[in-house]
Coordinates of C-alpha atoms in Angstrom, one line a residue:
Chain A
M1 CA 90.2 -24.3 -28.2
T2 CA 93.4 -22.5 -27.0
Q3 CA 94.2 -19.9 -24.4
E4 CA 95.0 -17.4 -27.3
E5 CA 91.8 -18.3 -29.3
F6 CA 89.8 -18.1 -26.0
I7 CA 91.2 -14.5 -25.4
R8 CA 91.0 -13.5 -29.1
Q9 CA 87.1 -14.6 -29.1
V10 CA 86.7 -12.7 -25.7
E11 CA 88.2 -9.6 -26.9
E12 CA 86.0 -9.6 -29.9
S13 CA 83.0 -9.9 -27.5
K14 CA 84.0 -7.5 -25.2
G15 CA 81.0 -4.8 -26.1
T16 CA 78.4 -7.6 -26.0
L17 CA 79.4 -9.0 -22.9
Y18 CA 79.4 -4.9 -21.7
R19 CA 76.0 -4.5 -22.9
V20 CA 74.7 -7.5 -21.8
S21 CA 75.7 -6.9 -18.1
C22 CA 74.8 -3.3 -18.6
A23 CA 71.2 -5.1 -19.0
Y24 CA 71.0 -6.3 -15.7
L25 CA 73.2 -4.0 -13.2
R26 CA 73.8 -0.4 -13.0
Q27 CA 76.8 -0.3 -11.1
E28 CA 79.9 -0.3 -12.8
Q29 CA 81.9 -2.5 -10.3
D30 CA 79.3 -5.1 -10.7
R31 CA 79.1 -5.3 -14.0
A32 CA 83.0 -6.1 -13.8
D33 CA 83.0 -8.3 -11.0
A34 CA 80.1 -10.0 -13.2
V35 CA 82.2 -10.2 -16.3
Q36 CA 85.2 -11.5 -14.6
E37 CA 83.3 -14.4 -13.1
A38 CA 82.0 -15.5 -16.1
L39 CA 85.4 -15.2 -18.0
L40 CA 87.0 -17.4 -15.4
K41 CA 84.1 -19.9 -14.9
A42 CA 84.2 -20.3 -19.2
W43 CA 88.0 -20.5 -19.2
Q44 CA 87.6 -23.1 -16.5
G45 CA 84.4 -25.1 -18.1
L46 CA 85.9 -25.0 -21.8
G47 CA 85.6 -28.9 -21.4
H48 CA 82.1 -28.7 -21.3
L49 CA 81.7 -26.7 -24.7
K50 CA 81.2 -29.4 -27.1
E51 CA 80.8 -27.2 -30.3
E52 CA 83.3 -23.9 -30.3
G53 CA 80.9 -22.5 -32.9
Y54 CA 78.8 -21.7 -29.5
F55 CA 81.1 -20.5 -27.8
R56 CA 79.6 -16.6 -27.7
T57 CA 76.1 -17.7 -27.0
W58 CA 77.7 -20.3 -24.4
L59 CA 79.7 -17.2 -23.1
I60 CA 76.6 -14.8 -22.8
R61 CA 74.7 -17.6 -21.2
I62 CA 77.5 -17.8 -18.4
L63 CA 77.4 -14.1 -17.9
I64 CA 73.6 -13.7 -17.5
R65 CA 73.9 -16.5 -14.8
E66 CA 76.6 -14.3 -12.9
C67 CA 74.2 -11.1 -13.4
V68 CA 71.8 -12.8 -11.6
N69 CA 73.8 -14.5 -8.9
I70 CA 75.1 -11.0 -8.3
Q71 CA 71.6 -9.6 -8.1
R72 CA 70.4 -12.4 -5.8
K73 CA 73.5 -12.1 -3.1
Q74 CA 74.1 -8.2 -3.4
K75 CA 73.9 -6.6 -0.1
R76 CA 73.2 -3.1 0.2
M77 CA 76.4 -1.7 2.0
I78 CA 75.5 1.9 2.2
P79 CA 72.4 3.8 1.5
S80 CA 71.7 4.4 -1.9
D81 CA 71.8 8.1 -1.6
V82 CA 75.1 8.1 -0.2
L83 CA 76.7 5.9 -3.0
P84 CA 74.7 7.1 -5.8
D85 CA 74.5 4.9 -9.4
R86 CA 77.0 6.5 -11.5
P87 CA 76.9 4.8 -15.0
Y88 CA 79.9 5.6 -17.0
E89 CA 79.3 7.6 -19.7
S90 CA 81.3 7.9 -22.8
Q91 CA 81.1 10.4 -25.9
G92 CA 78.2 9.9 -27.7
T93 CA 75.9 7.8 -25.2
N94 CA 72.5 7.9 -25.6
A95 CA 71.1 8.9 -22.2
E96 CA 67.3 9.2 -22.6
L97 CA 67.5 5.9 -24.7
R98 CA 69.8 4.4 -21.8
E99 CA 67.1 5.4 -19.3
A100 CA 64.0 4.0 -21.5
I101 CA 65.7 0.6 -21.8
L102 CA 66.4 0.4 -18.2
R103 CA 62.8 1.0 -17.3
L104 CA 61.7 -2.0 -19.2
P105 CA 61.5 -5.2 -17.0
E106 CA 64.6 -7.5 -17.2
G107 CA 63.6 -10.0 -19.9
M108 CA 62.6 -6.9 -22.4
R109 CA 65.5 -5.5 -21.4
L110 CA 67.9 -8.2 -22.6
A111 CA 66.0 -9.1 -25.3
V112 CA 66.6 -5.5 -27.0
V113 CA 70.0 -5.6 -26.0
L114 CA 70.5 -8.8 -28.0
F115 CA 68.3 -8.1 -31.0
Y116 CA 68.9 -4.6 -31.4
M117 CA 72.3 -3.7 -30.2
E118 CA 73.9 -7.0 -31.0
G119 CA 71.9 -8.4 -33.9
Y120 CA 71.3 -11.7 -32.6
P121 CA 68.7 -13.6 -34.6
V122 CA 65.3 -14.1 -32.7
E123 CA 66.3 -18.2 -32.8
E124 CA 69.6 -17.2 -31.0
I125 CA 67.9 -15.0 -28.4
A126 CA 65.6 -17.8 -28.2
K127 CA 68.5 -20.1 -26.7
I128 CA 70.2 -17.7 -24.7
M129 CA 67.0 -16.5 -23.0
R130 CA 65.7 -20.5 -22.9
V131 CA 62.1 -19.4 -24.0
P132 CA 60.2 -19.9 -27.1
K133 CA 60.8 -17.6 -30.1
G134 CA 57.3 -16.6 -29.9
T135 CA 57.9 -15.1 -26.5
V136 CA 61.0 -13.4 -27.8
C137 CA 59.1 -11.6 -30.6
S138 CA 56.3 -10.5 -28.3
R139 CA 58.8 -9.5 -25.7
L140 CA 60.6 -7.3 -28.5
A141 CA 57.3 -5.7 -29.5
R142 CA 56.2 -5.0 -26.4
A143 CA 59.7 -3.1 -25.5
R144 CA 59.1 -1.0 -28.9
E145 CA 56.2 0.2 -27.7
K146 CA 57.6 1.0 -24.2
I147 CA 60.6 2.7 -25.6
K148 CA 58.4 4.5 -27.8
E149 CA 56.2 5.8 -24.8
T150 CA 59.3 6.8 -23.0
L151 CA 60.8 8.7 -25.9
K152 CA 57.8 10.0 -26.5
E153 CA 58.5 10.3 -30.1
D154 CA 58.1 8.2 -33.1
A155 CA 61.8 7.2 -33.1
I156 CA 61.7 3.3 -33.7
C157 CA 61.5 2.1 -36.9
Chain B
M1 CA 65.6 7.2 -35.7
L2 CA 67.1 4.2 -34.0
N3 CA 67.9 2.0 -37.5
R4 CA 71.4 1.2 -36.8
K5 CA 73.1 -1.1 -34.4
E6 CA 75.4 1.6 -33.3
D7 CA 72.6 4.0 -32.8
W8 CA 71.0 1.4 -30.1
Q9 CA 74.4 0.6 -28.7
A10 CA 74.6 4.1 -28.0
A11 CA 72.5 3.8 -25.0
F12 CA 75.0 2.4 -22.8
G13 CA 78.3 4.0 -24.2
N14 CA 81.5 1.9 -24.3
P15 CA 83.1 0.2 -21.4
S16 CA 84.9 2.3 -19.1
P17 CA 88.6 2.2 -18.7
A18 CA 88.5 0.4 -15.3
F19 CA 86.2 -2.3 -17.1
D20 CA 88.6 -2.7 -19.7
A21 CA 91.4 -3.2 -17.2
R22 CA 89.9 -5.7 -15.2
M23 CA 88.5 -7.7 -17.9
R24 CA 92.2 -7.7 -19.7
Q25 CA 93.8 -8.1 -15.9
T26 CA 91.3 -11.4 -15.9
L27 CA 92.3 -12.7 -19.3
N28 CA 96.3 -12.2 -18.2
H29 CA 95.5 -14.4 -14.9
L30 CA 93.6 -17.1 -17.3
E31 CA 96.8 -19.9 -16.7
E32 CA 96.7 -20.1 -12.8
E33 CA 92.9 -20.0 -12.7
K34 CA 92.7 -23.4 -14.9
T35 CA 91.9 -26.5 -12.7
V36 CA 92.1 -29.8 -14.4
K37 CA 89.2 -32.1 -13.0
K38 CA 91.1 -35.8 -12.5
F39 CA 88.9 -38.7 -12.7
S40 CA 88.8 -39.9 -8.8
L41 CA 87.0 -42.8 -7.3
R42 CA 84.9 -40.6 -5.9
M43 CA 83.8 -39.8 -9.5
A44 CA 83.5 -43.2 -10.3
V45 CA 80.6 -43.5 -7.6
L46 CA 79.2 -40.3 -8.8
V47 CA 78.9 -41.8 -12.4
L48 CA 77.6 -44.9 -11.3
A49 CA 75.2 -42.9 -9.3
L50 CA 74.2 -41.6 -12.8
I51 CA 73.7 -44.8 -14.3
L52 CA 71.4 -45.9 -11.6
A53 CA 69.2 -42.7 -11.8
L54 CA 69.1 -43.2 -15.4
T55 CA 67.8 -46.8 -15.2
G56 CA 64.9 -45.8 -13.3
A57 CA 65.5 -44.8 -9.8
V58 CA 65.1 -41.0 -8.8
Y59 CA 67.6 -39.4 -7.5
A60 CA 67.4 -40.0 -4.1
A61 CA 68.1 -37.2 -1.8
T62 CA 66.8 -36.5 2.0
N63 CA 68.2 -34.2 3.6
V64 CA 65.8 -31.8 5.0
W65 CA 67.7 -28.3 4.8
T66 CA 67.9 -25.5 7.6
I67 CA 68.7 -22.0 7.4
G68 CA 72.1 -22.6 8.8
D69 CA 72.4 -25.7 6.1
Y70 CA 72.0 -23.0 3.6
F71 CA 74.7 -20.9 4.9
N72 CA 77.2 -23.5 5.6
Q73 CA 76.9 -25.3 2.1
R74 CA 75.8 -22.9 0.1
Y75 CA 77.6 -19.6 0.6
G76 CA 81.1 -20.2 0.2
D77 CA 83.7 -22.7 1.5
N78 CA 84.7 -20.5 4.5
V79 CA 81.1 -19.9 5.9
N80 CA 80.0 -20.8 9.3
A81 CA 76.6 -20.4 10.8
P82 CA 76.0 -21.6 14.1
R83 CA 75.9 -25.3 14.2
D84 CA 72.8 -25.3 16.8
F85 CA 71.0 -22.3 15.5
D86 CA 67.6 -22.0 16.0
S87 CA 65.4 -19.4 14.4
G88 CA 62.7 -19.6 17.1
F89 CA 60.0 -19.4 14.3
A90 CA 56.8 -20.7 15.4
G91 CA 54.5 -19.5 12.7
N92 CA 52.2 -21.8 10.6
F93 CA 51.8 -20.5 7.2
T94 CA 50.4 -22.8 4.1
Q95 CA 49.1 -21.6 1.0
E96 CA 47.7 -23.8 -1.8
L97 CA 47.9 -22.6 -5.6
D98 CA 47.1 -24.7 -8.7
G99 CA 47.4 -28.2 -6.9
L100 CA 50.6 -27.1 -5.1
T101 CA 51.3 -26.2 -1.2
F102 CA 53.7 -23.8 -0.1
H103 CA 54.6 -24.0 3.4
I104 CA 56.9 -21.7 5.3
R105 CA 59.5 -24.1 7.5
D106 CA 61.5 -21.7 8.7
A107 CA 62.0 -17.8 8.9
Y108 CA 64.6 -15.7 10.7
V109 CA 64.8 -11.8 10.8
D110 CA 68.7 -10.7 11.6
G111 CA 68.9 -6.8 11.7
N112 CA 66.8 -6.2 8.5
Q113 CA 67.6 -9.0 6.7
L114 CA 65.0 -12.1 6.1
S115 CA 65.9 -15.6 5.3
A116 CA 63.3 -18.2 4.9
I117 CA 62.9 -21.7 4.0
V118 CA 59.7 -22.5 2.2
E119 CA 59.0 -26.0 1.2
I120 CA 57.0 -26.4 -2.0
S121 CA 55.2 -29.9 -3.1
R122 CA 52.3 -31.1 -5.0
A123 CA 49.2 -31.3 -2.6
D124 CA 48.6 -34.7 -3.2
G125 CA 52.1 -35.9 -2.4
Q126 CA 53.1 -37.4 -6.0
P127 CA 56.6 -36.6 -6.8
A128 CA 57.7 -33.7 -9.4
L129 CA 60.2 -31.4 -10.2
F130 CA 60.1 -27.8 -9.3
R131 CA 62.0 -25.6 -10.7
G132 CA 62.7 -22.0 -8.9
E133 CA 62.2 -18.7 -11.0
D134 CA 65.5 -18.3 -12.6
I135 CA 66.0 -21.9 -13.4
M136 CA 65.3 -22.6 -17.0
E137 CA 64.3 -25.6 -18.6
D138 CA 67.8 -26.5 -20.2
D139 CA 70.0 -25.6 -17.2
P140 CA 71.6 -28.2 -15.4
I141 CA 69.5 -30.6 -13.2
G142 CA 72.7 -30.4 -10.8
D143 CA 71.7 -26.7 -9.9
L144 CA 68.7 -28.8 -8.3
Y145 CA 70.1 -31.6 -7.0
L146 CA 73.2 -30.5 -5.1
E147 CA 74.9 -34.0 -4.9
M148 CA 75.2 -34.1 -8.9
Q149 CA 76.8 -30.7 -9.4
E150 CA 80.2 -31.9 -9.6
D151 CA 79.7 -34.6 -12.3
E152 CA 78.6 -34.7 -15.7
A153 CA 75.2 -36.6 -14.3
G154 CA 74.7 -32.9 -13.3
L155 CA 74.9 -31.4 -16.7
M156 CA 71.9 -33.3 -18.1
P157 CA 69.2 -30.5 -18.8
V158 CA 66.3 -30.3 -16.1
A159 CA 63.7 -30.7 -18.4
E160 CA 65.4 -33.8 -19.7
Y161 CA 65.6 -35.0 -16.5
A162 CA 61.9 -34.5 -16.0
R163 CA 61.0 -36.7 -19.1
Q164 CA 63.4 -39.4 -18.5
H165 CA 62.3 -39.9 -14.8
N166 CA 58.3 -39.1 -15.8
L167 CA 58.0 -36.5 -13.4
P168 CA 56.0 -33.1 -14.1
L169 CA 57.8 -30.2 -13.9
Y170 CA 56.4 -26.8 -12.2
W171 CA 58.2 -23.3 -12.4
V172 CA 57.5 -21.5 -9.0
G173 CA 58.4 -18.4 -7.7
M174 CA 58.0 -16.2 -4.6
G175 CA 58.4 -13.1 -2.9
F176 CA 58.2 -11.3 0.4
C177 CA 56.7 -7.6 0.2
Q178 CA 55.9 -4.8 2.4
A179 CA 53.6 -2.2 1.8
D180 CA 53.0 -3.7 -1.6
Q181 CA 56.7 -3.4 -2.6
V182 CA 58.3 -6.7 -3.1
L183 CA 61.6 -6.7 -1.2
T184 CA 64.9 -7.0 -2.9
G185 CA 66.8 -10.3 -2.3
G186 CA 67.7 -13.6 -3.5
A187 CA 66.6 -17.4 -3.9
D188 CA 68.3 -20.6 -3.5
Y189 CA 66.7 -23.8 -4.5
W190 CA 67.5 -27.4 -3.6
M191 CA 65.3 -30.5 -4.2
E192 CA 64.9 -32.7 -1.3
D193 CA 63.6 -36.3 -0.4
G194 CA 63.9 -37.4 -3.8
S195 CA 61.4 -35.3 -6.0
K196 CA 58.7 -34.7 -3.0
R197 CA 59.7 -31.4 -2.4
L198 CA 62.0 -28.3 -3.4
A199 CA 63.4 -26.4 -0.4
Y200 CA 63.3 -22.7 -1.7
F201 CA 65.5 -20.4 0.5
L202 CA 64.6 -16.8 0.3
T203 CA 66.1 -13.6 1.5
A204 CA 65.0 -10.2 1.5
E205 CA 67.0 -7.2 2.4
D206 CA 65.4 -3.7 4.2
V207 CA 62.9 -5.4 5.9
Q208 CA 60.6 -2.8 8.2
V209 CA 60.3 -4.1 11.9
E210 CA 58.0 -3.2 14.2
E211 CA 58.0 -3.9 17.7
G212 CA 60.3 -6.7 17.6
Q213 CA 58.1 -8.5 14.7
A214 CA 58.1 -8.0 10.6
K215 CA 54.8 -8.1 9.3
L216 CA 55.0 -9.2 5.6
Q217 CA 53.4 -10.3 2.9
W218 CA 54.4 -13.6 1.2
R219 CA 53.3 -14.0 -2.2
V220 CA 53.4 -17.1 -4.0
Y221 CA 53.4 -17.6 -8.0
V222 CA 53.1 -20.6 -10.7
Y223 CA 54.1 -20.0 -14.0
P224 CA 52.0 -22.2 -16.5
E225 CA 53.9 -23.9 -18.7
D226 CA 51.9 -22.9 -22.0
G227 CA 53.0 -19.4 -21.2
G228 CA 49.7 -17.8 -20.0
P229 CA 49.5 -15.4 -17.3
I230 CA 51.3 -16.1 -13.9
H231 CA 49.2 -17.4 -11.4
R232 CA 49.7 -15.8 -7.9
Q233 CA 48.2 -15.0 -4.2
E234 CA 49.5 -13.8 -1.1
I235 CA 48.8 -14.0 2.8
E236 CA 49.9 -12.0 5.5
I237 CA 52.9 -13.2 7.7
T238 CA 54.5 -12.5 11.0
V239 CA 58.2 -13.2 11.5
P240 CA 60.0 -12.2 14.9
V241 CA 63.0 -10.0 14.7
E242 CA 66.7 -10.3 16.1
P243 CA 68.0 -7.2 16.7
L244 CA 71.5 -6.4 15.6
K245 CA 74.1 -4.6 17.7
T246 CA 75.8 -2.3 15.4
W247 CA 79.1 0.0 16.0
S248 CA 82.2 1.6 14.4
V249 CA 85.6 1.6 15.1
E250 CA 87.7 4.5 13.7
I251 CA 91.4 3.0 12.7
Q252 CA 92.8 5.5 10.3
R253 CA 96.1 3.4 9.9
P254 CA 98.3 3.3 7.0
V255 CA 98.7 -0.4 5.4
E256 CA 102.2 -0.7 5.3
G257 CA 103.3 -1.7 1.6
L258 CA 100.9 0.4 0.2
P259 CA 99.6 3.6 -0.2
V260 CA 96.4 2.8 1.4
V261 CA 94.7 4.3 4.6
L262 CA 92.0 2.1 6.4
D263 CA 90.0 4.2 7.8
Q264 CA 87.0 2.5 9.7
L265 CA 85.6 -0.8 10.8
N266 CA 81.8 -0.9 11.0
L267 CA 80.3 -4.2 12.8
A268 CA 77.1 -5.7 13.3
E269 CA 76.7 -8.4 15.5
G270 CA 73.8 -11.1 15.7
R271 CA 73.4 -14.6 16.4
M272 CA 74.7 -15.8 12.4
G273 CA 77.6 -13.7 13.2
L274 CA 79.9 -10.5 13.3
H275 CA 79.8 -8.5 9.8
L276 CA 82.6 -6.3 9.0
E277 CA 82.8 -3.3 6.3
Y278 CA 85.8 -1.9 5.5
V279 CA 86.3 1.4 4.7
W280 CA 89.4 2.8 3.2
H281 CA 91.2 5.3 0.8
I282 CA 94.0 6.0 -1.1
D283 CA 96.5 8.4 0.3
E284 CA 96.1 11.6 -1.6
S285 CA 99.7 12.5 -1.1
Q286 CA 100.5 9.5 -2.8
A287 CA 97.7 9.2 -5.4
D288 CA 99.8 9.4 -8.5
T289 CA 102.2 6.9 -7.6
E290 CA 102.2 3.5 -9.7
L291 CA 101.1 1.4 -6.8
A292 CA 98.1 4.0 -6.5
R293 CA 97.1 3.5 -10.2
A294 CA 97.4 -0.3 -9.9
I295 CA 95.1 -0.2 -7.1
Q296 CA 92.6 2.0 -8.7
Q297 CA 92.9 -0.4 -12.2
V298 CA 92.6 -3.4 -10.3
D299 CA 96.0 -4.4 -11.1
I300 CA 96.1 -5.2 -7.4
N301 CA 93.0 -6.5 -6.2
L302 CA 92.9 -5.2 -2.9
W303 CA 90.7 -6.8 0.0
F304 CA 90.8 -6.9 3.5
R305 CA 89.7 -10.3 5.8
A306 CA 90.3 -11.0 9.2
I307 CA 92.9 -13.6 9.9
D308 CA 93.8 -16.0 13.3
P309 CA 97.4 -14.0 14.2
D310 CA 98.9 -17.4 14.8
T311 CA 98.2 -19.5 12.1
G312 CA 97.8 -16.4 9.4
E313 CA 94.4 -18.4 8.3
E314 CA 91.5 -16.5 7.7
L315 CA 88.7 -16.9 10.5
P316 CA 85.6 -18.9 9.6
G317 CA 83.2 -16.7 7.9
G318 CA 79.5 -15.9 9.8
A319 CA 76.4 -16.7 7.6
T320 CA 76.3 -13.6 5.4
L321 CA 73.6 -13.1 2.0
G322 CA 77.2 -12.0 0.3
G323 CA 78.4 -8.2 -0.4
S324 CA 79.5 -6.1 -2.3
Y325 CA 82.6 -3.4 -3.3
G326 CA 81.9 0.3 -3.8
S327 CA 83.8 3.4 -4.3
P328 CA 82.0 6.8 -4.2
D329 CA 84.8 8.3 -6.3
D330 CA 88.6 7.2 -7.3
V331 CA 90.1 7.2 -4.1
H332 CA 87.4 6.0 -1.4
F333 CA 86.6 2.5 -1.3
V334 CA 84.0 0.4 1.0
Q335 CA 84.2 -3.6 1.3
S336 CA 81.0 -5.2 3.1
G337 CA 79.9 -8.4 3.3
D338 CA 82.8 -10.0 5.0
S339 CA 81.7 -11.7 8.4
V340 CA 83.5 -13.7 11.2
S341 CA 81.5 -16.8 12.9
A342 CA 79.3 -16.1 16.0
S343 CA 81.8 -18.4 17.5
F344 CA 84.4 -15.6 17.8
Q345 CA 83.9 -14.0 21.2
G346 CA 87.4 -12.2 21.1
D347 CA 87.8 -8.5 21.6
T348 CA 90.5 -7.9 19.1
L349 CA 90.4 -8.5 14.7
Y350 CA 93.5 -8.7 13.0
I351 CA 92.9 -7.3 9.7
Q352 CA 94.8 -8.3 6.8
P353 CA 94.7 -6.4 3.5
Y354 CA 95.3 -8.8 0.7
D355 CA 95.9 -8.8 -3.3
A356 CA 93.3 -11.5 -4.9
W357 CA 94.8 -11.4 -8.1
E358 CA 98.6 -12.4 -6.7
K359 CA 97.9 -13.6 -3.4
N360 CA 100.0 -11.3 -1.8
T361 CA 99.4 -10.0 1.8
Y362 CA 100.3 -6.8 3.7
G363 CA 100.9 -5.5 6.8
V364 CA 98.0 -6.6 9.4
I365 CA 96.4 -4.0 11.5
E366 CA 95.3 -4.9 15.1
V367 CA 91.9 -3.5 15.8
K368 CA 90.4 -3.5 19.3
I369 CA 86.6 -4.2 18.7
R370 CA 85.1 -4.3 22.2
E371 CA 85.6 -2.3 25.2
E372 CA 87.1 -4.1 28.3

């Protein structure tokens, strides 16, 4: 894969990378750190990617790894009441839905992002999350129920 | 109704301009980050080791890791925990669950930060492969056998390695709790002594301390491979606490070459090293300049570090669990997680601002950190 092709594919995946990082990290700065690290590692490790058709799946997995690393290594530097979480809110952001999703356990959250927001099929999500297909389905079903409960309305098809 | 992808995507909105800028910057700097791996004699030796491993010999790693080893070898190139570090831990805590033995080998609380090493093995002493909570079956085996990380052997999936070596694969986890709340922290893993033990390095933040001791619940988990309910149990443990000496130094000095003022240095000193937190801001009288915008948009990726004034080299880092960079608003920033080895006993630090993208450096600021 050429550098131009790499950049093109990354730019096409920008929204996905952003939303996957949102599933793990609450601070915008951390999300940018994770994506930056993931892109550098992907670029350096491009030779390990045997099939270019799996590039996006592969990149998402690298990003998940980086998000988990940041969670693991994160050190609280000042109390959270001094440095509040400031989610970036662009026009049209559905804050209620965001809160409902962020209340889900991590595994469910990622499944929701990949299935409902990114439109990945269950098989592909199973590969990305490294869990059986049945686990993805059950996580999605439980996530739907929990989001319904949180939103207190029958908002989900 | 949430029928369309766009309805769901509205939960997180669009990436911020700062996120966009960082991504664009990263893509613009790809070429200089590319490193080409060359086939060296060392690689040849490692490939030979792979062939031996695949022909039946279990990868033999005989290191017994200590807390100091984790900091020295797993946390960055420039981290330097004290070589003769002794935690003073004398507890004897063991749990058995599902035929596995969990034993705390070493534990240490530095200020309010806990580090511990737990050995996990089969109770009957038979070989096995253990994966920690975030290691998946098709992750590279090199994540568990550190010597294999840099070669092709290390890319074999964990499950495939277990199958080829006829090793049962266990999925395990643990956490430390206080008042039934799991403490935030991290974990790292390393197979020791062939396939006998998993050394599980666990950290926790914000440990509450009473009378020089931390009382914790140590919780262990085994995840059944059939996806059934997680098996869990816990016991109470006590770990001695090393107090940290903390203080701050007011600086309020401009950075030569940038519209930036270094306000304050917050320090915390323990046996693992001197932990540094830099508080700085963009000079508001110059906030409209191109340089100020470049810093805000991370075109200039500004960091601070402590250097040796004679060589210009960064001082060896102390043991730290990593840090973060935060900004309560667009002009104020706090960089934490930097540290200096416990071997540093000087009373003056030389702080060098630098641009992590371009490797440009700016005027060094001399800071007296200890009184005569």
